[in-house]
Amino acid sequence: MEERHRLILDRNLVLIAESMDLVELLPYLQQEGILREHHVESVRKLSPYEGRLELISIIKRRGPKAFGTLCNGLALSGQTHLVEKLCCFETTSVTVPTSMGCSAAAFENGVCVGERHSPVPPSSPIVLDKFYAAESLFCSDVPTTDGYLERMKVEICNFLPKDYNENEYYKNSSRPKGLALIINNHRFKGMPVRSGTDIDCMNLQRLFTQLGYVVKAKRDLSTKDMIESMLKFSQEKEHAKCDSAVVVVLSHGLHGEIYGSDGKLISVERLILFLDSYHCPALINKPKLFFVQACRGSHLDMGREINARDDIVRVSTLIRMVTLDENDAGDLRKKIPSQADILIAYSTIPGYVSWRNSARGSWFVQAICEVFSKYACKEEVLHLLTRVNDVVATKMSACGHVQVPEPCSRLRKKFYFLPGHYE
């Protein structure tokens, strides 16, 4: 390997150790003859962080073609943020599938040299490398969920809460309980793929089906597609016969906004508006539950030890990577605020990243499936989400980072899923 290539790897070692996704990269490097089987095994037996460092150590010893092949592998696996940092001065070319975001033959070392697709509108002040936040990292060390779908079974509700009455509890005994829409964005233009999101989607489909919902999942939606899907969902006639509704969004995100597969942003609040009392009268007075698995900023939470100072670090600094006016006072008819009866469960707090394991899914969705399947039969939703907070907050990534979700409630009553209970 040339000395200049060694220097490039050394200068970006922290970025590589924190963010390189090995799931698709290792097989490619082995296929191209850069790695042998014993190399792959030595990397895989280590923690994700240490494995990446070991891979770079091996690459440096694998000859003059190793660096160029690494760049090609990063491009083919959608790791554009690393391609731009490591390979921007090289001249070899690679063909990348159009699903990566550019035309098939318009890549040079994985960097699109023809038509480029910006992840945000040109007028946006957001810098690309700040977007690639830790939600897309393979830097977690959570318990494996292999086979979890087969083992997950929602416990049935055998009795109603002792103090149940319609004034304090939402009715949720229709068959089905309601409709559930899952927006699952996996591939994007100009951004890393969200490896592991399909695991989340399958887990959630199974969970909400067992909870009594009719689930529809949609994959890789642009912002326009998300708007159209939410509009269609809000107009479903079945809502009138159901007692509740669920929407799940799995995507990249930033500061209260969600990325579509086209790399454009749409605010979470805009999606929520489709189910408010003005736009979806069939769900007036009925609980609407939103679950959002996405980053909400670029901060990493390092947690806090007893007697230790706060240590919160920006992603951009650490690894340089890649959101009612009172005007009816004269009307004396009884009204409900248009934004009432809504619950939004965010995977993380404002300004912070959300962790997802490329092979096992996100911490947040794993916790929801674990907690809801066991306790939804006897606890109301805010209690469930408090349990989810605890499960997620006690996890730690292999890089030493932590996370805590944030439920935001506009509910007026207590809400129970009541799995298995129908009238």
Short mmCIF file of N, CA and C in Angstrom, two decimals, residues 273-412:
data_model
loop_
_atom_site.label_atom_id
_atom_site.label_comp_id
_atom_site.label_asym_id
_atom_site.label_seq_id
_atom_site.Cartn_x
_atom_site.Cartn_y
_atom_site.Cartn_z
N LEU A 273 -50.43 16.06 11.27
CA LEU A 273 -51.61 16.84 10.90
C LEU A 273 -52.63 16.03 10.11
N PHE A 274 -52.18 15.04 9.37
CA PHE A 274 -53.10 14.25 8.55
C PHE A 274 -54.13 13.51 9.39
N LEU A 275 -53.82 13.26 10.67
CA LEU A 275 -54.75 12.52 11.51
C LEU A 275 -55.42 13.38 12.57
N ASP A 276 -55.27 14.71 12.49
CA ASP A 276 -55.95 15.55 13.48
C ASP A 276 -57.44 15.63 13.16
N SER A 277 -58.19 16.31 14.02
CA SER A 277 -59.65 16.31 13.89
C SER A 277 -60.15 17.02 12.64
N TYR A 278 -59.34 17.93 12.09
CA TYR A 278 -59.74 18.63 10.87
C TYR A 278 -59.60 17.73 9.65
N HIS A 279 -58.51 16.99 9.60
CA HIS A 279 -58.18 16.22 8.40
C HIS A 279 -58.64 14.77 8.46
N CYS A 280 -58.96 14.28 9.65
CA CYS A 280 -59.42 12.90 9.78
C CYS A 280 -60.55 12.83 10.80
N PRO A 281 -61.74 13.31 10.44
CA PRO A 281 -62.86 13.34 11.39
C PRO A 281 -63.27 11.96 11.89
N ALA A 282 -62.93 10.91 11.15
CA ALA A 282 -63.28 9.55 11.59
C ALA A 282 -62.53 9.16 12.85
N LEU A 283 -61.45 9.88 13.17
CA LEU A 283 -60.66 9.55 14.37
C LEU A 283 -60.79 10.60 15.47
N ILE A 284 -61.80 11.45 15.39
CA ILE A 284 -62.04 12.42 16.46
C ILE A 284 -62.33 11.67 17.77
N ASN A 285 -61.72 12.13 18.84
CA ASN A 285 -61.87 11.54 20.18
C ASN A 285 -61.24 10.15 20.30
N LYS A 286 -60.52 9.71 19.29
CA LYS A 286 -59.86 8.40 19.33
C LYS A 286 -58.35 8.60 19.39
N PRO A 287 -57.66 7.74 20.12
CA PRO A 287 -56.20 7.89 20.25
C PRO A 287 -55.46 7.56 18.95
N LYS A 288 -54.53 8.44 18.60
CA LYS A 288 -53.66 8.25 17.45
C LYS A 288 -52.22 8.15 17.96
N LEU A 289 -51.58 7.03 17.74
CA LEU A 289 -50.24 6.78 18.28
C LEU A 289 -49.19 6.83 17.17
N PHE A 290 -48.18 7.68 17.36
CA PHE A 290 -47.09 7.80 16.40
C PHE A 290 -45.79 7.33 17.06
N PHE A 291 -45.05 6.49 16.35
CA PHE A 291 -43.75 6.02 16.82
C PHE A 291 -42.70 6.41 15.78
N VAL A 292 -41.68 7.15 16.20
CA VAL A 292 -40.70 7.68 15.26
C VAL A 292 -39.30 7.18 15.62
N GLN A 293 -38.76 6.30 14.79
CA GLN A 293 -37.38 5.83 14.95
C GLN A 293 -36.51 6.59 13.97
N ALA A 294 -35.84 7.63 14.46
CA ALA A 294 -34.98 8.47 13.62
C ALA A 294 -34.15 9.37 14.52
N CYS A 295 -33.04 9.85 13.99
CA CYS A 295 -32.25 10.84 14.73
C CYS A 295 -33.02 12.15 14.81
N ARG A 296 -32.74 12.94 15.85
CA ARG A 296 -33.35 14.26 16.01
C ARG A 296 -32.28 15.34 16.13
N GLY A 297 -31.07 15.01 15.72
CA GLY A 297 -29.96 15.95 15.81
C GLY A 297 -28.65 15.22 15.65
N SER A 298 -27.56 15.87 16.04
CA SER A 298 -26.22 15.31 15.81
C SER A 298 -25.41 15.14 17.08
N HIS A 299 -26.06 15.19 18.25
CA HIS A 299 -25.34 14.98 19.51
C HIS A 299 -25.27 13.50 19.85
N LEU A 300 -24.15 13.12 20.45
CA LEU A 300 -24.00 11.80 21.05
C LEU A 300 -24.07 11.95 22.55
N ASP A 301 -24.76 11.03 23.21
CA ASP A 301 -24.85 11.06 24.67
C ASP A 301 -23.87 10.04 25.23
N MET A 302 -22.86 10.54 25.94
CA MET A 302 -21.86 9.68 26.54
C MET A 302 -22.27 9.18 27.92
N GLY A 303 -23.46 9.63 28.39
CA GLY A 303 -23.90 9.25 29.72
C GLY A 303 -23.15 10.03 30.78
N ARG A 304 -23.39 9.67 32.03
CA ARG A 304 -22.70 10.36 33.13
C ARG A 304 -22.44 9.39 34.26
N GLU A 305 -21.20 9.35 34.71
CA GLU A 305 -20.84 8.56 35.86
C GLU A 305 -21.02 9.40 37.12
N ILE A 306 -21.18 8.72 38.25
CA ILE A 306 -21.32 9.44 39.51
C ILE A 306 -20.08 10.27 39.77
N ASN A 307 -20.29 11.55 40.13
CA ASN A 307 -19.21 12.50 40.40
C ASN A 307 -18.37 12.83 39.16
N ALA A 308 -18.88 12.47 38.00
CA ALA A 308 -18.15 12.82 36.77
C ALA A 308 -18.81 14.01 36.11
N ARG A 309 -18.03 14.81 35.40
CA ARG A 309 -18.60 15.97 34.73
C ARG A 309 -19.42 15.51 33.52
N ASP A 310 -20.35 16.37 33.08
CA ASP A 310 -21.13 16.06 31.89
C ASP A 310 -20.19 15.92 30.70
N ASP A 311 -20.47 14.93 29.86
CA ASP A 311 -19.58 14.70 28.72
C ASP A 311 -20.41 14.38 27.50
N ILE A 312 -20.97 15.41 26.90
CA ILE A 312 -21.81 15.24 25.72
C ILE A 312 -21.05 15.78 24.52
N VAL A 313 -20.90 14.95 23.51
CA VAL A 313 -20.03 15.28 22.40
C VAL A 313 -20.81 15.34 21.09
N ARG A 314 -20.51 16.31 20.26
CA ARG A 314 -21.15 16.42 18.96
C ARG A 314 -20.59 15.36 18.01
N VAL A 315 -21.47 14.80 17.20
CA VAL A 315 -21.01 13.87 16.18
C VAL A 315 -20.05 14.56 15.23
N SER A 316 -20.36 15.79 14.83
CA SER A 316 -19.54 16.50 13.86
C SER A 316 -18.14 16.75 14.37
N THR A 317 -17.97 16.84 15.71
CA THR A 317 -16.66 17.04 16.29
C THR A 317 -15.95 15.71 16.49
N LEU A 318 -16.71 14.71 16.96
CA LEU A 318 -16.09 13.43 17.30
C LEU A 318 -15.75 12.61 16.07
N ILE A 319 -16.69 12.51 15.12
CA ILE A 319 -16.47 11.63 13.97
C ILE A 319 -16.78 12.29 12.64
N ARG A 320 -17.11 13.61 12.63
CA ARG A 320 -17.28 14.39 11.42
C ARG A 320 -18.27 13.76 10.46
N MET A 321 -19.43 13.35 10.95
CA MET A 321 -20.41 12.69 10.11
C MET A 321 -21.65 13.52 9.79
N VAL A 322 -21.87 12.27 8.88
CA VAL A 322 -23.24 12.48 8.57
C VAL A 322 -23.99 11.59 9.56
N THR A 323 -37.55 17.97 13.55
CA THR A 323 -37.89 18.83 13.53
C THR A 323 -39.46 19.04 13.53
N LEU A 324 -52.03 26.95 18.08
CA LEU A 324 -53.38 27.25 17.56
C LEU A 324 -53.86 28.55 18.20
N ASP A 325 -53.83 29.13 17.24
CA ASP A 325 -54.29 30.41 17.77
C ASP A 325 -55.68 30.28 18.39
N GLU A 326 -55.90 31.05 19.45
CA GLU A 326 -57.21 31.03 20.11
C GLU A 326 -58.14 31.98 19.36
N ASN A 327 -58.92 31.42 18.44
CA ASN A 327 -59.76 32.28 17.60
C ASN A 327 -61.21 31.84 17.55
N ASP A 328 -61.60 30.96 18.47
CA ASP A 328 -62.97 30.47 18.48
C ASP A 328 -63.66 30.76 19.80
N ALA A 329 -63.22 31.78 20.49
CA ALA A 329 -63.75 32.05 21.83
C ALA A 329 -65.23 32.36 21.81
N GLY A 330 -65.72 32.86 20.68
CA GLY A 330 -67.13 33.23 20.63
C GLY A 330 -68.05 32.06 20.40
N ASP A 331 -67.49 30.87 20.07
CA ASP A 331 -68.31 29.71 19.79
C ASP A 331 -68.50 28.92 21.07
N LEU A 332 -69.72 28.80 21.55
CA LEU A 332 -69.99 28.17 22.84
C LEU A 332 -70.21 26.67 22.73
N ARG A 333 -70.18 26.11 21.51
CA ARG A 333 -70.35 24.66 21.38
C ARG A 333 -69.14 23.94 21.95
N LYS A 334 -69.35 22.76 22.47
CA LYS A 334 -68.25 21.99 23.04
C LYS A 334 -67.29 21.58 21.94
N LYS A 335 -66.00 21.82 22.15
CA LYS A 335 -65.00 21.49 21.15
C LYS A 335 -63.84 20.72 21.78
N ILE A 336 -63.17 19.97 20.93
CA ILE A 336 -61.95 19.27 21.32
C ILE A 336 -60.82 19.86 20.49
N PRO A 337 -59.68 20.21 21.08
CA PRO A 337 -58.56 20.72 20.30
C PRO A 337 -58.21 19.77 19.15
N SER A 338 -57.88 20.32 18.01
CA SER A 338 -57.63 19.49 16.82
C SER A 338 -56.43 18.57 17.01
N GLN A 339 -55.50 18.94 17.89
CA GLN A 339 -54.30 18.13 18.10
C GLN A 339 -54.40 17.24 19.34
N ALA A 340 -55.60 17.13 19.90
CA ALA A 340 -55.78 16.27 21.07
C ALA A 340 -55.80 14.80 20.66
N ASP A 341 -55.66 13.93 21.65
CA ASP A 341 -55.76 12.48 21.47
C ASP A 341 -54.61 11.93 20.62
N ILE A 342 -53.47 12.57 20.71
CA ILE A 342 -52.30 12.15 19.93
C ILE A 342 -51.13 11.85 20.87
N LEU A 343 -50.43 10.78 20.60
CA LEU A 343 -49.21 10.43 21.33
C LEU A 343 -48.08 10.24 20.33
N ILE A 344 -46.96 10.91 20.56
CA ILE A 344 -45.78 10.73 19.71
C ILE A 344 -44.66 10.16 20.56
N ALA A 345 -44.19 8.99 20.20
CA ALA A 345 -43.08 8.36 20.91
C ALA A 345 -41.83 8.45 20.04
N TYR A 346 -40.91 9.32 20.45
CA TYR A 346 -39.66 9.48 19.71
C TYR A 346 -38.61 8.53 20.25
N SER A 347 -37.74 8.05 19.37
CA SER A 347 -36.70 7.12 19.80
C SER A 347 -35.61 7.79 20.61
N THR A 348 -35.52 9.13 20.53
CA THR A 348 -34.49 9.85 21.27
C THR A 348 -34.97 11.27 21.55
N ILE A 349 -34.24 11.98 22.39
CA ILE A 349 -34.63 13.34 22.76
C ILE A 349 -34.16 14.34 21.70
N PRO A 350 -34.72 15.56 21.69
CA PRO A 350 -34.34 16.55 20.67
C PRO A 350 -32.84 16.83 20.66
N GLY A 351 -32.28 16.89 19.46
CA GLY A 351 -30.88 17.22 19.30
C GLY A 351 -29.92 16.04 19.30
N TYR A 352 -30.44 14.84 19.60
CA TYR A 352 -29.56 13.69 19.76
C TYR A 352 -29.79 12.61 18.71
N VAL A 353 -28.77 11.77 18.56
CA VAL A 353 -28.85 10.66 17.62
C VAL A 353 -29.61 9.50 18.24
N SER A 354 -30.00 8.57 17.37
CA SER A 354 -30.73 7.38 17.79
C SER A 354 -29.97 6.16 17.27
N TRP A 355 -29.77 5.17 18.13
CA TRP A 355 -28.89 4.06 17.78
C TRP A 355 -29.62 2.89 17.15
N ARG A 356 -28.99 2.34 16.10
CA ARG A 356 -29.55 1.20 15.37
C ARG A 356 -28.42 0.25 15.02
N ASN A 357 -28.63 -1.04 15.25
CA ASN A 357 -27.66 -2.05 14.89
C ASN A 357 -27.98 -2.57 13.49
N SER A 358 -26.99 -2.60 12.61
CA SER A 358 -27.23 -2.95 11.22
C SER A 358 -27.80 -4.35 11.04
N ALA A 359 -27.49 -5.25 11.93
CA ALA A 359 -27.94 -6.63 11.79
C ALA A 359 -29.12 -6.97 12.68
N ARG A 360 -29.39 -6.15 13.70
CA ARG A 360 -30.38 -6.53 14.71
C ARG A 360 -31.52 -5.55 14.88
N GLY A 361 -31.45 -4.40 14.23
CA GLY A 361 -32.50 -3.40 14.39
C GLY A 361 -32.15 -2.38 15.46
N SER A 362 -33.07 -1.47 15.71
CA SER A 362 -32.82 -0.35 16.62
C SER A 362 -33.11 -0.72 18.07
N TRP A 363 -32.41 -0.04 18.98
CA TRP A 363 -32.66 -0.23 20.41
C TRP A 363 -34.12 0.06 20.73
N PHE A 364 -34.64 1.15 20.18
CA PHE A 364 -35.99 1.63 20.49
C PHE A 364 -37.04 0.61 20.10
N VAL A 365 -36.97 0.12 18.88
CA VAL A 365 -37.97 -0.85 18.41
C VAL A 365 -37.83 -2.17 19.14
N GLN A 366 -36.61 -2.60 19.40
CA GLN A 366 -36.41 -3.82 20.18
C GLN A 366 -37.10 -3.71 21.54
N ALA A 367 -36.91 -2.56 22.18
CA ALA A 367 -37.50 -2.35 23.50
C ALA A 367 -39.02 -2.31 23.43
N ILE A 368 -39.57 -1.65 22.43
CA ILE A 368 -41.03 -1.60 22.26
C ILE A 368 -41.59 -3.00 22.13
N CYS A 369 -40.98 -3.82 21.29
CA CYS A 369 -41.48 -5.18 21.09
C CYS A 369 -41.38 -6.01 22.37
N GLU A 370 -40.29 -5.86 23.06
CA GLU A 370 -40.09 -6.60 24.31
C GLU A 370 -41.10 -6.19 25.38
N VAL A 371 -41.26 -4.89 25.57
CA VAL A 371 -42.13 -4.37 26.63
C VAL A 371 -43.60 -4.54 26.29
N PHE A 372 -44.00 -4.16 25.08
CA PHE A 372 -45.41 -4.21 24.71
C PHE A 372 -45.95 -5.63 24.71
N SER A 373 -45.14 -6.58 24.21
CA SER A 373 -45.62 -7.96 24.13
C SER A 373 -45.87 -8.54 25.52
N LYS A 374 -45.13 -8.06 26.51
CA LYS A 374 -45.26 -8.61 27.87
C LYS A 374 -46.25 -7.85 28.74
N TYR A 375 -46.30 -6.51 28.59
CA TYR A 375 -47.06 -5.70 29.54
C TYR A 375 -48.28 -4.99 28.97
N ALA A 376 -48.48 -5.04 27.65
CA ALA A 376 -49.63 -4.33 27.07
C ALA A 376 -50.96 -4.88 27.55
N CYS A 377 -50.96 -6.09 28.06
CA CYS A 377 -52.19 -6.71 28.55
C CYS A 377 -52.66 -6.10 29.87
N LYS A 378 -51.78 -5.37 30.57
CA LYS A 378 -52.17 -4.90 31.89
C LYS A 378 -51.74 -3.47 32.22
N GLU A 379 -50.99 -2.82 31.34
CA GLU A 379 -50.54 -1.46 31.63
C GLU A 379 -50.93 -0.51 30.51
N GLU A 380 -51.20 0.76 30.89
CA GLU A 380 -51.56 1.76 29.87
C GLU A 380 -50.30 2.24 29.16
N VAL A 381 -50.50 2.92 28.03
CA VAL A 381 -49.40 3.15 27.10
C VAL A 381 -48.27 4.01 27.68
N LEU A 382 -48.58 4.99 28.52
CA LEU A 382 -47.51 5.82 29.09
C LEU A 382 -46.64 5.02 30.06
N HIS A 383 -47.26 4.09 30.77
CA HIS A 383 -46.47 3.20 31.62
C HIS A 383 -45.58 2.31 30.77
N LEU A 384 -46.12 1.84 29.66
CA LEU A 384 -45.33 1.00 28.75
C LEU A 384 -44.12 1.76 28.22
N LEU A 385 -44.34 3.00 27.82
CA LEU A 385 -43.25 3.79 27.25
C LEU A 385 -42.22 4.19 28.31
N THR A 386 -42.66 4.29 29.57
CA THR A 386 -41.69 4.52 30.65
C THR A 386 -40.79 3.30 30.79
N ARG A 387 -41.37 2.12 30.66
CA ARG A 387 -40.56 0.90 30.67
C ARG A 387 -39.59 0.87 29.48
N VAL A 388 -40.08 1.29 28.32
CA VAL A 388 -39.23 1.36 27.13
C VAL A 388 -38.05 2.30 27.38
N ASN A 389 -38.34 3.46 27.98
CA ASN A 389 -37.26 4.39 28.32
C ASN A 389 -36.19 3.72 29.16
N ASP A 390 -36.64 2.96 30.15
CA ASP A 390 -35.69 2.31 31.06
C ASP A 390 -34.85 1.26 30.34
N VAL A 391 -35.51 0.47 29.48
CA VAL A 391 -34.78 -0.57 28.75
C VAL A 391 -33.72 0.05 27.84
N VAL A 392 -34.10 1.08 27.10
CA VAL A 392 -33.16 1.71 26.17
C VAL A 392 -32.05 2.44 26.92
N ALA A 393 -32.42 3.14 27.99
CA ALA A 393 -31.44 3.95 28.73
C ALA A 393 -30.37 3.11 29.41
N THR A 394 -30.65 1.84 29.66
CA THR A 394 -29.67 0.99 30.33
C THR A 394 -28.75 0.28 29.34
N LYS A 395 -29.01 0.45 28.03
CA LYS A 395 -28.12 -0.13 27.03
C LYS A 395 -26.94 0.80 26.81
N MET A 396 -25.86 0.25 26.29
CA MET A 396 -24.70 1.07 25.94
C MET A 396 -24.08 0.50 24.68
N SER A 397 -23.73 1.38 23.75
CA SER A 397 -23.09 0.94 22.52
C SER A 397 -21.67 0.49 22.80
N ALA A 398 -21.10 -0.21 21.83
CA ALA A 398 -19.71 -0.63 21.96
C ALA A 398 -18.78 0.56 22.02
N CYS A 399 -19.27 1.73 21.59
CA CYS A 399 -18.45 2.95 21.63
C CYS A 399 -18.67 3.72 22.92
N GLY A 400 -19.52 3.21 23.82
CA GLY A 400 -19.74 3.87 25.10
C GLY A 400 -20.84 4.90 25.10
N HIS A 401 -21.70 4.91 24.08
CA HIS A 401 -22.77 5.90 24.01
C HIS A 401 -24.09 5.32 24.52
N VAL A 402 -24.96 6.21 24.99
CA VAL A 402 -26.25 5.81 25.52
C VAL A 402 -27.36 6.60 24.83
N GLN A 403 -28.60 6.30 25.20
CA GLN A 403 -29.75 6.92 24.54
C GLN A 403 -30.95 6.84 25.46
N VAL A 404 -31.86 7.81 25.36
CA VAL A 404 -33.13 7.71 26.06
C VAL A 404 -34.23 8.23 25.14
N PRO A 405 -35.32 7.47 24.98
CA PRO A 405 -36.44 7.91 24.14
C PRO A 405 -37.24 9.03 24.81
N GLU A 406 -38.19 9.59 24.05
CA GLU A 406 -39.02 10.67 24.58
C GLU A 406 -40.46 10.52 24.10
N PRO A 407 -41.37 10.08 24.97
CA PRO A 407 -42.79 10.09 24.62
C PRO A 407 -43.39 11.47 24.86
N CYS A 408 -44.16 11.96 23.91
CA CYS A 408 -44.84 13.26 24.04
C CYS A 408 -46.34 13.02 23.93
N SER A 409 -47.05 13.22 25.02
CA SER A 409 -48.47 12.86 25.08
C SER A 409 -49.40 14.06 24.98
N ARG A 410 -50.37 13.95 24.07
CA ARG A 410 -51.49 14.88 24.00
C ARG A 410 -52.79 14.13 24.26
N LEU A 411 -52.65 12.96 24.86
CA LEU A 411 -53.82 12.16 25.19
C LEU A 411 -54.61 12.82 26.31
N ARG A 412 -55.92 12.62 26.31
CA ARG A 412 -56.79 13.18 27.35
C ARG A 412 -57.23 12.13 28.35
#
